[in-house]
Coordinates of C-alpha atoms in Angstrom, one line a residue:
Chain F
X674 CA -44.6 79.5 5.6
X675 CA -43.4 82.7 7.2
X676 CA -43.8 83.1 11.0
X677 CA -42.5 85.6 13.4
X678 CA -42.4 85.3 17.5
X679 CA -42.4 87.9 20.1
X680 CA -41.6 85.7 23.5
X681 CA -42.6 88.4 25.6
X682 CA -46.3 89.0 26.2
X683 CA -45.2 92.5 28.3
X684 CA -41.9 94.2 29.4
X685 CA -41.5 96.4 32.2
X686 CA -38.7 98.8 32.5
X687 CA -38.1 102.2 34.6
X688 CA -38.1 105.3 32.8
X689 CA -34.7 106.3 31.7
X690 CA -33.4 102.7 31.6
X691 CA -32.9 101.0 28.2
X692 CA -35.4 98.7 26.8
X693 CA -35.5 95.7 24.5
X694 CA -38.7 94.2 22.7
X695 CA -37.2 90.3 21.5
X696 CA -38.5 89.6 18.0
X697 CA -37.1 86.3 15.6
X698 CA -38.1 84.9 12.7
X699 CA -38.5 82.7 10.3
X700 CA -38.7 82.7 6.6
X701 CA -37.8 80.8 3.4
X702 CA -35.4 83.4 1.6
X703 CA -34.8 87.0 2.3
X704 CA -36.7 88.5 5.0
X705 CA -38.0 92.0 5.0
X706 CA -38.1 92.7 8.8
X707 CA -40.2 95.3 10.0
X708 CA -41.5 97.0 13.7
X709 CA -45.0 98.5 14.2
X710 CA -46.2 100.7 17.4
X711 CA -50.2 100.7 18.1
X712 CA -51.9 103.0 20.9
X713 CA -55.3 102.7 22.2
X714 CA -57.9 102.5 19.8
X715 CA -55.5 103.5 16.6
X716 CA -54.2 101.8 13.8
X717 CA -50.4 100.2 13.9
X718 CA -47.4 103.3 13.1
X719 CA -44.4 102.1 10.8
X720 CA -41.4 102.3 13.1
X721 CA -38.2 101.2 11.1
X722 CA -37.5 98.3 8.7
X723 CA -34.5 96.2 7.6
X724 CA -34.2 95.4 4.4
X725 CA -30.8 95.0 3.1
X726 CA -27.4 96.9 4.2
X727 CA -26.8 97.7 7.6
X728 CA -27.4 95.6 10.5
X729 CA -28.1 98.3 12.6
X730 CA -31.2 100.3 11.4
X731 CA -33.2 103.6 13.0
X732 CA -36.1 104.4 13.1
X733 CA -38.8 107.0 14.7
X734 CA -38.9 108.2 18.6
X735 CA -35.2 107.0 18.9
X736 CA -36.0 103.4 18.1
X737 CA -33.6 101.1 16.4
X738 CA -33.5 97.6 16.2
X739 CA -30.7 94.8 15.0
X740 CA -30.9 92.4 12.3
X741 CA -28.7 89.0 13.5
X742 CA -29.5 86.9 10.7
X743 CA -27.7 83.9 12.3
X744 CA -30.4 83.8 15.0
X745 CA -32.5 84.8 12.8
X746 CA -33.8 88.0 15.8
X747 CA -34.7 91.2 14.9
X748 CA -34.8 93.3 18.2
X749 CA -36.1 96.2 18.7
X750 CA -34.4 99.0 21.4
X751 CA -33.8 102.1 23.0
X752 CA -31.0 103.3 24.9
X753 CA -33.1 105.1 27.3
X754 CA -37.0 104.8 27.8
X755 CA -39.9 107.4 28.0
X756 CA -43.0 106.5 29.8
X757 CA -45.0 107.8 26.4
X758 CA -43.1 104.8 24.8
X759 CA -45.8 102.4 26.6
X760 CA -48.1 100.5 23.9
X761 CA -48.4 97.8 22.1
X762 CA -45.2 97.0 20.0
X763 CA -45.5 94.0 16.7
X764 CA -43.0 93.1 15.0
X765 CA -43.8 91.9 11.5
X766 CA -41.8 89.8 8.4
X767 CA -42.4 89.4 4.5
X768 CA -40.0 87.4 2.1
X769 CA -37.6 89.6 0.1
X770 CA -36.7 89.2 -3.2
X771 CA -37.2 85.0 -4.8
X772 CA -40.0 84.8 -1.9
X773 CA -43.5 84.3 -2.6
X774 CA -47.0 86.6 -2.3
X775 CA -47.5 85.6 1.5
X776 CA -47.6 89.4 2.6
X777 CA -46.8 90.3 5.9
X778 CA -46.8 88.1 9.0
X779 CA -47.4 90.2 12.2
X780 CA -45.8 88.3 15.9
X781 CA -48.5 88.9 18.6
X782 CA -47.2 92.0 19.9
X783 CA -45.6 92.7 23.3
X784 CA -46.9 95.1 25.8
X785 CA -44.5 98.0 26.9
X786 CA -44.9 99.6 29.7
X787 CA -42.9 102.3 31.1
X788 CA -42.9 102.9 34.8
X789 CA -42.3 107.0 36.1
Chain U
X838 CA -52.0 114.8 3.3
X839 CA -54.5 112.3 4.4
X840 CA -54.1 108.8 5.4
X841 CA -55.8 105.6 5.0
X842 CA -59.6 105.9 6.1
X843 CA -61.9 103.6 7.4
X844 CA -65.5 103.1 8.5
X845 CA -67.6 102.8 10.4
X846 CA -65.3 104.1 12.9
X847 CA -67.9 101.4 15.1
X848 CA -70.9 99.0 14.0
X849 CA -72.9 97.2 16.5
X850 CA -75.6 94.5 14.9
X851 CA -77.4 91.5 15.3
X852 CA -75.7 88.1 13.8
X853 CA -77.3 87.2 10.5
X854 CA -77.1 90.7 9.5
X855 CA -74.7 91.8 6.6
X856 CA -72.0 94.2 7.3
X857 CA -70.1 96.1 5.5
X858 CA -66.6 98.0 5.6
X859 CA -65.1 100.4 4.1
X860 CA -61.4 101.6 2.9
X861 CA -60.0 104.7 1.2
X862 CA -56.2 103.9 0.7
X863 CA -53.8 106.3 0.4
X864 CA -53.2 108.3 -3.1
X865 CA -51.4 106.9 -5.4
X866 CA -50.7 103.3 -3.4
X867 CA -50.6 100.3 -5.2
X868 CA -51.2 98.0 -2.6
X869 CA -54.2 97.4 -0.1
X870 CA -54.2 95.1 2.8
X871 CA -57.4 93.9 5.0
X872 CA -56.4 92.5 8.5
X873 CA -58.1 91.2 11.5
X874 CA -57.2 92.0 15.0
X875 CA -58.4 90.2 18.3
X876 CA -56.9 89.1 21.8
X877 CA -56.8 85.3 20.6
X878 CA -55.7 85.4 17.2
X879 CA -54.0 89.1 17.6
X880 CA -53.6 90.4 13.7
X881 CA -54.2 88.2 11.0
X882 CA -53.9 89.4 7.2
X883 CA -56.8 88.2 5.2
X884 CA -56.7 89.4 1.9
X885 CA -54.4 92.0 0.2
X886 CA -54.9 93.6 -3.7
X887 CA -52.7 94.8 -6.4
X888 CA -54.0 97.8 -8.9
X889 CA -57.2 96.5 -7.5
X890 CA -56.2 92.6 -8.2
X891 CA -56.6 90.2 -5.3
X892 CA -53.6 88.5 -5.0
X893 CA -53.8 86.6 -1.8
X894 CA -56.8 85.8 0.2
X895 CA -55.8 82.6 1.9
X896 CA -56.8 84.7 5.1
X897 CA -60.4 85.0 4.4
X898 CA -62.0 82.6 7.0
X899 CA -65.0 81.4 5.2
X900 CA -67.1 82.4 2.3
X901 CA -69.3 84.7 4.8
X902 CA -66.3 86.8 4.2
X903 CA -65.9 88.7 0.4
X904 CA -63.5 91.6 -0.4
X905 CA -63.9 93.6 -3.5
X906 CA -61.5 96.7 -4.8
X907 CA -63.5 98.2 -7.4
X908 CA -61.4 101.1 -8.1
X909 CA -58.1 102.2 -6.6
X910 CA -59.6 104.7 -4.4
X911 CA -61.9 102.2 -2.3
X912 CA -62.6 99.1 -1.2
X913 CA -65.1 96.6 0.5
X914 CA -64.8 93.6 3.6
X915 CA -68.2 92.1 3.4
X916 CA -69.5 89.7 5.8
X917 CA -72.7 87.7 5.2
X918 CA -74.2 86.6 7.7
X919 CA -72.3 87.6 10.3
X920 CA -71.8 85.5 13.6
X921 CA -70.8 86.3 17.0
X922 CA -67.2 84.7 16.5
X923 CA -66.5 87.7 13.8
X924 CA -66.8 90.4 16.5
X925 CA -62.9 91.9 16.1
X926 CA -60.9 95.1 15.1
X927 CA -60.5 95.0 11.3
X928 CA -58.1 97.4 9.7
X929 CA -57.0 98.3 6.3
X930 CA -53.7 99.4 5.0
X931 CA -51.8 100.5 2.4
X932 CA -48.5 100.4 0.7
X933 CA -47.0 102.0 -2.0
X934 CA -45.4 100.4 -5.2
X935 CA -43.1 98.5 -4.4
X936 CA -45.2 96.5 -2.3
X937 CA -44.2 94.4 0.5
X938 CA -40.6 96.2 1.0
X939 CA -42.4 99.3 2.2
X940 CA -43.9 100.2 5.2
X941 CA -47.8 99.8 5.3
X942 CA -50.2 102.8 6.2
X943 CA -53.0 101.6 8.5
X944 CA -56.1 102.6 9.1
X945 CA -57.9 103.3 12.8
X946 CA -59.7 100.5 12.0
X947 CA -63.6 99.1 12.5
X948 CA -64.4 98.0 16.0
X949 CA -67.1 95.5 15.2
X950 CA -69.2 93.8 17.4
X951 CA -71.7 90.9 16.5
X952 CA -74.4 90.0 19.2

């Protein structure tokens, strides 16, 4: 079975400073790796997946996150933060290609909030 | 173009009562998704379809719940009856083709509450 973790209930950082949402995983084959924004009272927004290639991806609003597949983490950051970047952040994995029909497991989200 | 729709945007009834929600995928996707969102549990995927095919529904709590995909342009969550314990944020989603590599489409979701 495929589970994901997000350790952090909430981060706090200044606006301005860089921020990091920690997200690891764990899956039997090739993970598709995937980060998800939700605001108040809306449906989760795709942010940027991994799925083969580069380690490094990008995504929307400046986001980009890292895939290290030895520690099996897929963290999410920004190199400097904007207090409209405060939400409600998942991070989400589904087996790649020889995996099975699980569909997408979501962590249980981490709370950012940006402080002025 | 327009994006996944849901509703009741809200529904507020009685437990024992049947409820039912609503999807309208995105044009054109192959793949539908029903998930359940609530501060315990936070989002849990119940049941997901294929060109209208369920292909997973090891989510689906108990057999209060149903889902149905008649045609590629809608689909059902059913509960019957419905207990306080189902009062949650359910959204649907989409995806195109190629399924699970792609990024799903959500919905605003149904705010349901169960008294």
């Amino acid at each position: 079975a495929q589970s994901v973790a997000q350790p952090e209930d909430q981060v706090n950082v200044a606006e301005g400073n860089p921020l990091t949402v920690k997200c690891t995983y764990s899956v039997s084959g090739n993970p598709y790796l995937f980060w998800y924004v939700q605001y108040p009272n809306r449906g989760l927004q795709f942010l940027l997946k991994y799925i083969t290639g580069d380690n490094l991806v990008k995504g929307s609003y400046g986001f980009e996150a890292e895939f290290n597949k030895s520690q099996t983490s897929f963290h999410l950051k920004k190199p400097s933060a904007l207090v409209s970047d405060s939400a409600l952040y998942f991070c989400a994995v589904s087996v790649g290609w020889g995996g099975g029909a699980d569909g997408l497991t979501f962590g249980k989200g981490t709370h950012l909030i940006i402080q002025p | 173009d327009a994006g996944v729709i849901q509703s009741p945007r809200h529904e507020v009834t009685e437990m024992g009562q049947e409820v039912t929600l609503r999807c309208k995928p995105i044009s054109g996707h192959d793949y539908l998704f029903w998930y359940r969102q609530t501060m315990m549990r936070g989002l849990e995927l119940l049941i997901y379809f294929n060109n209208n095919v369920p292909i997973d529904d090891s989510g689906m709590p108990e057999d209060r719940f149903s889902a149905k995909m008649p045609n590629a342009s809608f689909s059902t969550l059913k509960i019957q009856p419905s207990e306080p314990r189902d009062s949650a944020v359910y959204f649907c989603a989409s995806s195109p083709r190629q399924g699970l590599s792609q990024p799903q489409h959500f919905g605003d979701g149904t705010r349901l509450s169960i008294l």
